[in-house]
Amino acid sequence: MKKKIFIVSKIYDTERMTDEDIRIAVQADIDKLIKREGVVEFEIIRQAKEIDLVFHRGLEYAEADLRHGLMADADGYLACGIGLDGFRLPKMWGEVPFGCSYFFEQAVFKESYRESAVELGASLIKDLELEVGKEALVLKLKWG
């Protein structure tokens, strides 16, 4: 499956880059974004009609937040690369002023991610599933 995918502020063409090349480039951007190496480990898993983007990181989530379909702004910023070399999403979800951390609905993130990815040049995805947990954030991009 050859697709253009949006990860951490950039579009990657799976026809021109191997998964390992993408993983290395994204990992370098993550380390630059958070200004520390090894805090978040990125993994890309390609399947028949799905590409999983896995961000292994420890993040404190209350069980109630996970049950209510919420996610932390930090996860959204990480997956999209917001702030990396001044990057902003074209279709940004709402933000709380004054730099406060916050939680928001996963559905809002998914809509913002999908619309921004297409505007930036990524392939249109049929479905986006999120798995938000304490150990990892997984974006499952699905086609067909």
mmCIF file with all atom_site columns, C-alpha atoms in Angstrom:
data_model
loop_
_atom_site.group_PDB
_atom_site.id
_atom_site.type_symbol
_atom_site.label_atom_id
_atom_site.label_alt_id
_atom_site.label_comp_id
_atom_site.label_asym_id
_atom_site.label_entity_id
_atom_site.label_seq_id
_atom_site.pdbx_PDB_ins_code
_atom_site.Cartn_x
_atom_site.Cartn_y
_atom_site.Cartn_z
_atom_site.occupancy
_atom_site.B_iso_or_equiv
_atom_site.pdbx_formal_charge
_atom_site.auth_seq_id
_atom_site.auth_comp_id
_atom_site.auth_asym_id
_atom_site.auth_atom_id
_atom_site.pdbx_PDB_model_num
ATOM 1   C CA . MET A 1 1   ? 0.000   0.000  0.000  1.00 0.00 ? 1   MET A CA 1
ATOM 2   C CA . LYS A 1 2   ? 1.484   3.297  -1.106 1.00 0.00 ? 2   LYS A CA 1
ATOM 3   C CA . LYS A 1 3   ? 0.184   6.368  0.675  1.00 0.00 ? 3   LYS A CA 1
ATOM 4   C CA . LYS A 1 4   ? 1.179   9.840  1.743  1.00 0.00 ? 4   LYS A CA 1
ATOM 5   C CA . ILE A 1 5   ? 0.813   10.087 5.497  1.00 0.00 ? 5   ILE A CA 1
ATOM 6   C CA . PHE A 1 6   ? 0.955   12.991 7.937  1.00 0.00 ? 6   PHE A CA 1
ATOM 7   C CA . ILE A 1 7   ? 3.189   12.490 10.980 1.00 0.00 ? 7   ILE A CA 1
ATOM 8   C CA . VAL A 1 8   ? 4.735   15.090 13.308 1.00 0.00 ? 8   VAL A CA 1
ATOM 9   C CA . SER A 1 9   ? 4.414   18.151 11.016 1.00 0.00 ? 9   SER A CA 1
ATOM 10  C CA . LYS A 1 10  ? 5.423   16.454 7.747  1.00 0.00 ? 10  LYS A CA 1
ATOM 11  C CA . ILE A 1 11  ? 4.012   14.379 4.907  1.00 0.00 ? 11  ILE A CA 1
ATOM 12  C CA . TYR A 1 12  ? 5.798   11.086 4.235  1.00 0.00 ? 12  TYR A CA 1
ATOM 13  C CA . ASP A 1 13  ? 5.417   9.156  0.973  1.00 0.00 ? 13  ASP A CA 1
ATOM 14  C CA . THR A 1 14  ? 5.435   5.410  1.642  1.00 0.00 ? 14  THR A CA 1
ATOM 15  C CA . GLU A 1 15  ? 6.216   4.785  -2.019 1.00 0.00 ? 15  GLU A CA 1
ATOM 16  C CA . ARG A 1 16  ? 9.512   6.682  -1.780 1.00 0.00 ? 16  ARG A CA 1
ATOM 17  C CA . MET A 1 17  ? 10.544  5.870  1.799  1.00 0.00 ? 17  MET A CA 1
ATOM 18  C CA . THR A 1 18  ? 10.800  2.620  3.716  1.00 0.00 ? 18  THR A CA 1
ATOM 19  C CA . ASP A 1 19  ? 9.081   2.271  7.067  1.00 0.00 ? 19  ASP A CA 1
ATOM 20  C CA . GLU A 1 20  ? 12.505  2.359  8.741  1.00 0.00 ? 20  GLU A CA 1
ATOM 21  C CA . ASP A 1 21  ? 13.451  5.595  6.933  1.00 0.00 ? 21  ASP A CA 1
ATOM 22  C CA . ILE A 1 22  ? 10.151  7.147  8.039  1.00 0.00 ? 22  ILE A CA 1
ATOM 23  C CA . ARG A 1 23  ? 10.648  5.898  11.612 1.00 0.00 ? 23  ARG A CA 1
ATOM 24  C CA . ILE A 1 24  ? 14.137  7.409  11.821 1.00 0.00 ? 24  ILE A CA 1
ATOM 25  C CA . ALA A 1 25  ? 13.020  10.781 10.389 1.00 0.00 ? 25  ALA A CA 1
ATOM 26  C CA . VAL A 1 26  ? 9.966   10.993 12.651 1.00 0.00 ? 26  VAL A CA 1
ATOM 27  C CA . GLN A 1 27  ? 11.993  9.974  15.716 1.00 0.00 ? 27  GLN A CA 1
ATOM 28  C CA . ALA A 1 28  ? 14.495  12.770 15.001 1.00 0.00 ? 28  ALA A CA 1
ATOM 29  C CA . ASP A 1 29  ? 11.630  15.281 14.767 1.00 0.00 ? 29  ASP A CA 1
ATOM 30  C CA . ILE A 1 30  ? 10.058  14.014 18.000 1.00 0.00 ? 30  ILE A CA 1
ATOM 31  C CA . ASP A 1 31  ? 13.374  14.347 19.838 1.00 0.00 ? 31  ASP A CA 1
ATOM 32  C CA . LYS A 1 32  ? 13.762  17.873 18.465 1.00 0.00 ? 32  LYS A CA 1
ATOM 33  C CA . LEU A 1 33  ? 10.174  18.797 19.357 1.00 0.00 ? 33  LEU A CA 1
ATOM 34  C CA . ILE A 1 34  ? 10.410  17.677 22.975 1.00 0.00 ? 34  ILE A CA 1
ATOM 35  C CA . LYS A 1 35  ? 14.084  18.644 23.263 1.00 0.00 ? 35  LYS A CA 1
ATOM 36  C CA . ARG A 1 36  ? 15.108  15.265 24.730 1.00 0.00 ? 36  ARG A CA 1
ATOM 37  C CA . GLU A 1 37  ? 16.054  11.942 23.209 1.00 0.00 ? 37  GLU A CA 1
ATOM 38  C CA . GLY A 1 38  ? 14.480  8.664  24.241 1.00 0.00 ? 38  GLY A CA 1
ATOM 39  C CA . VAL A 1 39  ? 11.441  10.063 26.053 1.00 0.00 ? 39  VAL A CA 1
ATOM 40  C CA . VAL A 1 40  ? 9.083   9.042  23.238 1.00 0.00 ? 40  VAL A CA 1
ATOM 41  C CA . GLU A 1 41  ? 9.742   6.121  20.915 1.00 0.00 ? 41  GLU A CA 1
ATOM 42  C CA . PHE A 1 42  ? 8.012   6.105  17.535 1.00 0.00 ? 42  PHE A CA 1
ATOM 43  C CA . GLU A 1 43  ? 7.017   3.005  15.620 1.00 0.00 ? 43  GLU A CA 1
ATOM 44  C CA . ILE A 1 44  ? 5.238   2.571  12.285 1.00 0.00 ? 44  ILE A CA 1
ATOM 45  C CA . ILE A 1 45  ? 3.371   -0.648 11.539 1.00 0.00 ? 45  ILE A CA 1
ATOM 46  C CA . ARG A 1 46  ? 2.071   -1.251 8.035  1.00 0.00 ? 46  ARG A CA 1
ATOM 47  C CA . GLN A 1 47  ? -0.729  -3.726 7.383  1.00 0.00 ? 47  GLN A CA 1
ATOM 48  C CA . ALA A 1 48  ? -2.872  -4.555 4.339  1.00 0.00 ? 48  ALA A CA 1
ATOM 49  C CA . LYS A 1 49  ? -5.144  -1.495 4.426  1.00 0.00 ? 49  LYS A CA 1
ATOM 50  C CA . GLU A 1 50  ? -3.907  0.213  7.567  1.00 0.00 ? 50  GLU A CA 1
ATOM 51  C CA . ILE A 1 51  ? -0.869  2.063  8.856  1.00 0.00 ? 51  ILE A CA 1
ATOM 52  C CA . ASP A 1 52  ? -0.474  2.337  12.616 1.00 0.00 ? 52  ASP A CA 1
ATOM 53  C CA . LEU A 1 53  ? 1.514   5.229  14.050 1.00 0.00 ? 53  LEU A CA 1
ATOM 54  C CA . VAL A 1 54  ? 2.595   4.305  17.567 1.00 0.00 ? 54  VAL A CA 1
ATOM 55  C CA . PHE A 1 55  ? 4.014   6.823  20.023 1.00 0.00 ? 55  PHE A CA 1
ATOM 56  C CA . HIS A 1 56  ? 5.366   4.957  23.064 1.00 0.00 ? 56  HIS A CA 1
ATOM 57  C CA . ARG A 1 57  ? 5.398   7.434  25.922 1.00 0.00 ? 57  ARG A CA 1
ATOM 58  C CA . GLY A 1 58  ? 4.368   7.528  29.546 1.00 0.00 ? 58  GLY A CA 1
ATOM 59  C CA . LEU A 1 59  ? 1.586   10.002 30.184 1.00 0.00 ? 59  LEU A CA 1
ATOM 60  C CA . GLU A 1 60  ? -0.600  10.203 33.240 1.00 0.00 ? 60  GLU A CA 1
ATOM 61  C CA . TYR A 1 61  ? -4.222  9.623  32.279 1.00 0.00 ? 61  TYR A CA 1
ATOM 62  C CA . ALA A 1 62  ? -7.005  9.194  34.798 1.00 0.00 ? 62  ALA A CA 1
ATOM 63  C CA . GLU A 1 63  ? -9.190  6.188  34.051 1.00 0.00 ? 63  GLU A CA 1
ATOM 64  C CA . ALA A 1 64  ? -12.208 8.509  33.885 1.00 0.00 ? 64  ALA A CA 1
ATOM 65  C CA . ASP A 1 65  ? -10.588 10.569 31.099 1.00 0.00 ? 65  ASP A CA 1
ATOM 66  C CA . LEU A 1 66  ? -9.919  7.427  29.062 1.00 0.00 ? 66  LEU A CA 1
ATOM 67  C CA . ARG A 1 67  ? -13.466 6.134  29.627 1.00 0.00 ? 67  ARG A CA 1
ATOM 68  C CA . HIS A 1 68  ? -14.955 9.446  28.506 1.00 0.00 ? 68  HIS A CA 1
ATOM 69  C CA . GLY A 1 69  ? -13.027 9.521  25.210 1.00 0.00 ? 69  GLY A CA 1
ATOM 70  C CA . LEU A 1 70  ? -10.718 12.353 26.167 1.00 0.00 ? 70  LEU A CA 1
ATOM 71  C CA . MET A 1 71  ? -7.088  12.916 25.268 1.00 0.00 ? 71  MET A CA 1
ATOM 72  C CA . ALA A 1 72  ? -4.406  15.272 26.521 1.00 0.00 ? 72  ALA A CA 1
ATOM 73  C CA . ASP A 1 73  ? -3.336  18.241 24.452 1.00 0.00 ? 73  ASP A CA 1
ATOM 74  C CA . ALA A 1 74  ? 0.244   16.918 24.757 1.00 0.00 ? 74  ALA A CA 1
ATOM 75  C CA . ASP A 1 75  ? -0.688  13.827 22.729 1.00 0.00 ? 75  ASP A CA 1
ATOM 76  C CA . GLY A 1 76  ? -2.265  15.940 20.004 1.00 0.00 ? 76  GLY A CA 1
ATOM 77  C CA . TYR A 1 77  ? 0.722   18.251 19.873 1.00 0.00 ? 77  TYR A CA 1
ATOM 78  C CA . LEU A 1 78  ? 3.083   15.267 19.698 1.00 0.00 ? 78  LEU A CA 1
ATOM 79  C CA . ALA A 1 79  ? 1.282   13.363 16.931 1.00 0.00 ? 79  ALA A CA 1
ATOM 80  C CA . CYS A 1 80  ? 0.898   16.489 14.800 1.00 0.00 ? 80  CYS A CA 1
ATOM 81  C CA . GLY A 1 81  ? 4.249   18.079 15.590 1.00 0.00 ? 81  GLY A CA 1
ATOM 82  C CA . ILE A 1 82  ? 2.723   21.362 16.668 1.00 0.00 ? 82  ILE A CA 1
ATOM 83  C CA . GLY A 1 83  ? 5.501   23.775 17.565 1.00 0.00 ? 83  GLY A CA 1
ATOM 84  C CA . LEU A 1 84  ? 8.222   21.944 15.626 1.00 0.00 ? 84  LEU A CA 1
ATOM 85  C CA . ASP A 1 85  ? 10.017  24.737 13.766 1.00 0.00 ? 85  ASP A CA 1
ATOM 86  C CA . GLY A 1 86  ? 6.881   26.860 14.251 1.00 0.00 ? 86  GLY A CA 1
ATOM 87  C CA . PHE A 1 87  ? 4.501   24.319 12.681 1.00 0.00 ? 87  PHE A CA 1
ATOM 88  C CA . ARG A 1 88  ? 0.751   24.830 13.182 1.00 0.00 ? 88  ARG A CA 1
ATOM 89  C CA . LEU A 1 89  ? -2.135  22.741 11.922 1.00 0.00 ? 89  LEU A CA 1
ATOM 90  C CA . PRO A 1 90  ? -4.220  24.347 9.182  1.00 0.00 ? 90  PRO A CA 1
ATOM 91  C CA . LYS A 1 91  ? -7.392  23.117 10.933 1.00 0.00 ? 91  LYS A CA 1
ATOM 92  C CA . MET A 1 92  ? -6.437  23.421 14.583 1.00 0.00 ? 92  MET A CA 1
ATOM 93  C CA . TRP A 1 93  ? -8.738  22.247 17.343 1.00 0.00 ? 93  TRP A CA 1
ATOM 94  C CA . GLY A 1 94  ? -9.615  24.859 19.957 1.00 0.00 ? 94  GLY A CA 1
ATOM 95  C CA . GLU A 1 95  ? -6.935  25.816 22.438 1.00 0.00 ? 95  GLU A CA 1
ATOM 96  C CA . VAL A 1 96  ? -6.983  27.041 25.986 1.00 0.00 ? 96  VAL A CA 1
ATOM 97  C CA . PRO A 1 97  ? -5.176  30.392 26.354 1.00 0.00 ? 97  PRO A CA 1
ATOM 98  C CA . PHE A 1 98  ? -2.106  31.039 28.486 1.00 0.00 ? 98  PHE A CA 1
ATOM 99  C CA . GLY A 1 99  ? -0.366  27.708 27.801 1.00 0.00 ? 99  GLY A CA 1
ATOM 100 C CA . CYS A 1 100 ? -2.435  25.606 30.201 1.00 0.00 ? 100 CYS A CA 1
ATOM 101 C CA . SER A 1 101 ? -2.557  21.836 29.717 1.00 0.00 ? 101 SER A CA 1
ATOM 102 C CA . TYR A 1 102 ? -6.015  20.466 28.966 1.00 0.00 ? 102 TYR A CA 1
ATOM 103 C CA . PHE A 1 103 ? -7.998  17.437 27.866 1.00 0.00 ? 103 PHE A CA 1
ATOM 104 C CA . PHE A 1 104 ? -10.364 17.417 24.912 1.00 0.00 ? 104 PHE A CA 1
ATOM 105 C CA . GLU A 1 105 ? -12.528 14.971 22.978 1.00 0.00 ? 105 GLU A CA 1
ATOM 106 C CA . GLN A 1 106 ? -10.775 12.462 20.753 1.00 0.00 ? 106 GLN A CA 1
ATOM 107 C CA . ALA A 1 107 ? -13.443 13.060 18.082 1.00 0.00 ? 107 ALA A CA 1
ATOM 108 C CA . VAL A 1 108 ? -12.359 16.719 17.861 1.00 0.00 ? 108 VAL A CA 1
ATOM 109 C CA . PHE A 1 109 ? -8.734  15.652 17.402 1.00 0.00 ? 109 PHE A CA 1
ATOM 110 C CA . LYS A 1 110 ? -9.639  13.113 14.704 1.00 0.00 ? 110 LYS A CA 1
ATOM 111 C CA . GLU A 1 111 ? -11.568 15.695 12.697 1.00 0.00 ? 111 GLU A CA 1
ATOM 112 C CA . SER A 1 112 ? -8.765  18.244 12.982 1.00 0.00 ? 112 SER A CA 1
ATOM 113 C CA . TYR A 1 113 ? -6.093  15.658 12.073 1.00 0.00 ? 113 TYR A CA 1
ATOM 114 C CA . ARG A 1 114 ? -7.988  14.337 9.034  1.00 0.00 ? 114 ARG A CA 1
ATOM 115 C CA . GLU A 1 115 ? -8.824  17.766 7.612  1.00 0.00 ? 115 GLU A CA 1
ATOM 116 C CA . SER A 1 116 ? -5.313  19.123 8.202  1.00 0.00 ? 116 SER A CA 1
ATOM 117 C CA . ALA A 1 117 ? -3.606  16.040 6.763  1.00 0.00 ? 117 ALA A CA 1
ATOM 118 C CA . VAL A 1 118 ? -5.513  16.342 3.483  1.00 0.00 ? 118 VAL A CA 1
ATOM 119 C CA . GLU A 1 119 ? -4.894  20.088 3.285  1.00 0.00 ? 119 GLU A CA 1
ATOM 120 C CA . LEU A 1 120 ? -1.164  19.424 3.794  1.00 0.00 ? 120 LEU A CA 1
ATOM 121 C CA . GLY A 1 121 ? -1.079  16.846 0.970  1.00 0.00 ? 121 GLY A CA 1
ATOM 122 C CA . ALA A 1 122 ? -1.647  13.482 2.674  1.00 0.00 ? 122 ALA A CA 1
ATOM 123 C CA . SER A 1 123 ? -3.778  10.744 1.165  1.00 0.00 ? 123 SER A CA 1
ATOM 124 C CA . LEU A 1 124 ? -7.437  10.871 2.211  1.00 0.00 ? 124 LEU A CA 1
ATOM 125 C CA . ILE A 1 125 ? -8.012  8.251  4.901  1.00 0.00 ? 125 ILE A CA 1
ATOM 126 C CA . LYS A 1 126 ? -11.270 6.337  5.183  1.00 0.00 ? 126 LYS A CA 1
ATOM 127 C CA . ASP A 1 127 ? -11.133 6.001  8.943  1.00 0.00 ? 127 ASP A CA 1
ATOM 128 C CA . LEU A 1 128 ? -8.940  7.087  11.828 1.00 0.00 ? 128 LEU A CA 1
ATOM 129 C CA . GLU A 1 129 ? -9.018  5.141  15.067 1.00 0.00 ? 129 GLU A CA 1
ATOM 130 C CA . LEU A 1 130 ? -7.268  6.300  18.219 1.00 0.00 ? 130 LEU A CA 1
ATOM 131 C CA . GLU A 1 131 ? -6.025  4.149  21.029 1.00 0.00 ? 131 GLU A CA 1
ATOM 132 C CA . VAL A 1 132 ? -5.129  6.436  23.891 1.00 0.00 ? 132 VAL A CA 1
ATOM 133 C CA . GLY A 1 133 ? -3.498  4.770  26.866 1.00 0.00 ? 133 GLY A CA 1
ATOM 134 C CA . LYS A 1 134 ? -1.023  5.441  29.622 1.00 0.00 ? 134 LYS A CA 1
ATOM 135 C CA . GLU A 1 135 ? 1.876   3.800  27.779 1.00 0.00 ? 135 GLU A CA 1
ATOM 136 C CA . ALA A 1 136 ? 1.167   4.675  24.149 1.00 0.00 ? 136 ALA A CA 1
ATOM 137 C CA . LEU A 1 137 ? -0.847  6.729  21.700 1.00 0.00 ? 137 LEU A CA 1
ATOM 138 C CA . VAL A 1 138 ? -1.766  4.824  18.535 1.00 0.00 ? 138 VAL A CA 1
ATOM 139 C CA . LEU A 1 139 ? -3.222  6.423  15.415 1.00 0.00 ? 139 LEU A CA 1
ATOM 140 C CA . LYS A 1 140 ? -4.666  3.776  13.093 1.00 0.00 ? 140 LYS A CA 1
ATOM 141 C CA . LEU A 1 141 ? -4.962  5.208  9.589  1.00 0.00 ? 141 LEU A CA 1
ATOM 142 C CA . LYS A 1 142 ? -7.288  3.068  7.439  1.00 0.00 ? 142 LYS A CA 1
ATOM 143 C CA . TRP A 1 143 ? -8.022  2.928  3.729  1.00 0.00 ? 143 TRP A CA 1
ATOM 144 C CA . GLY A 1 144 ? -10.531 0.779  1.796  1.00 0.00 ? 144 GLY A CA 1
#
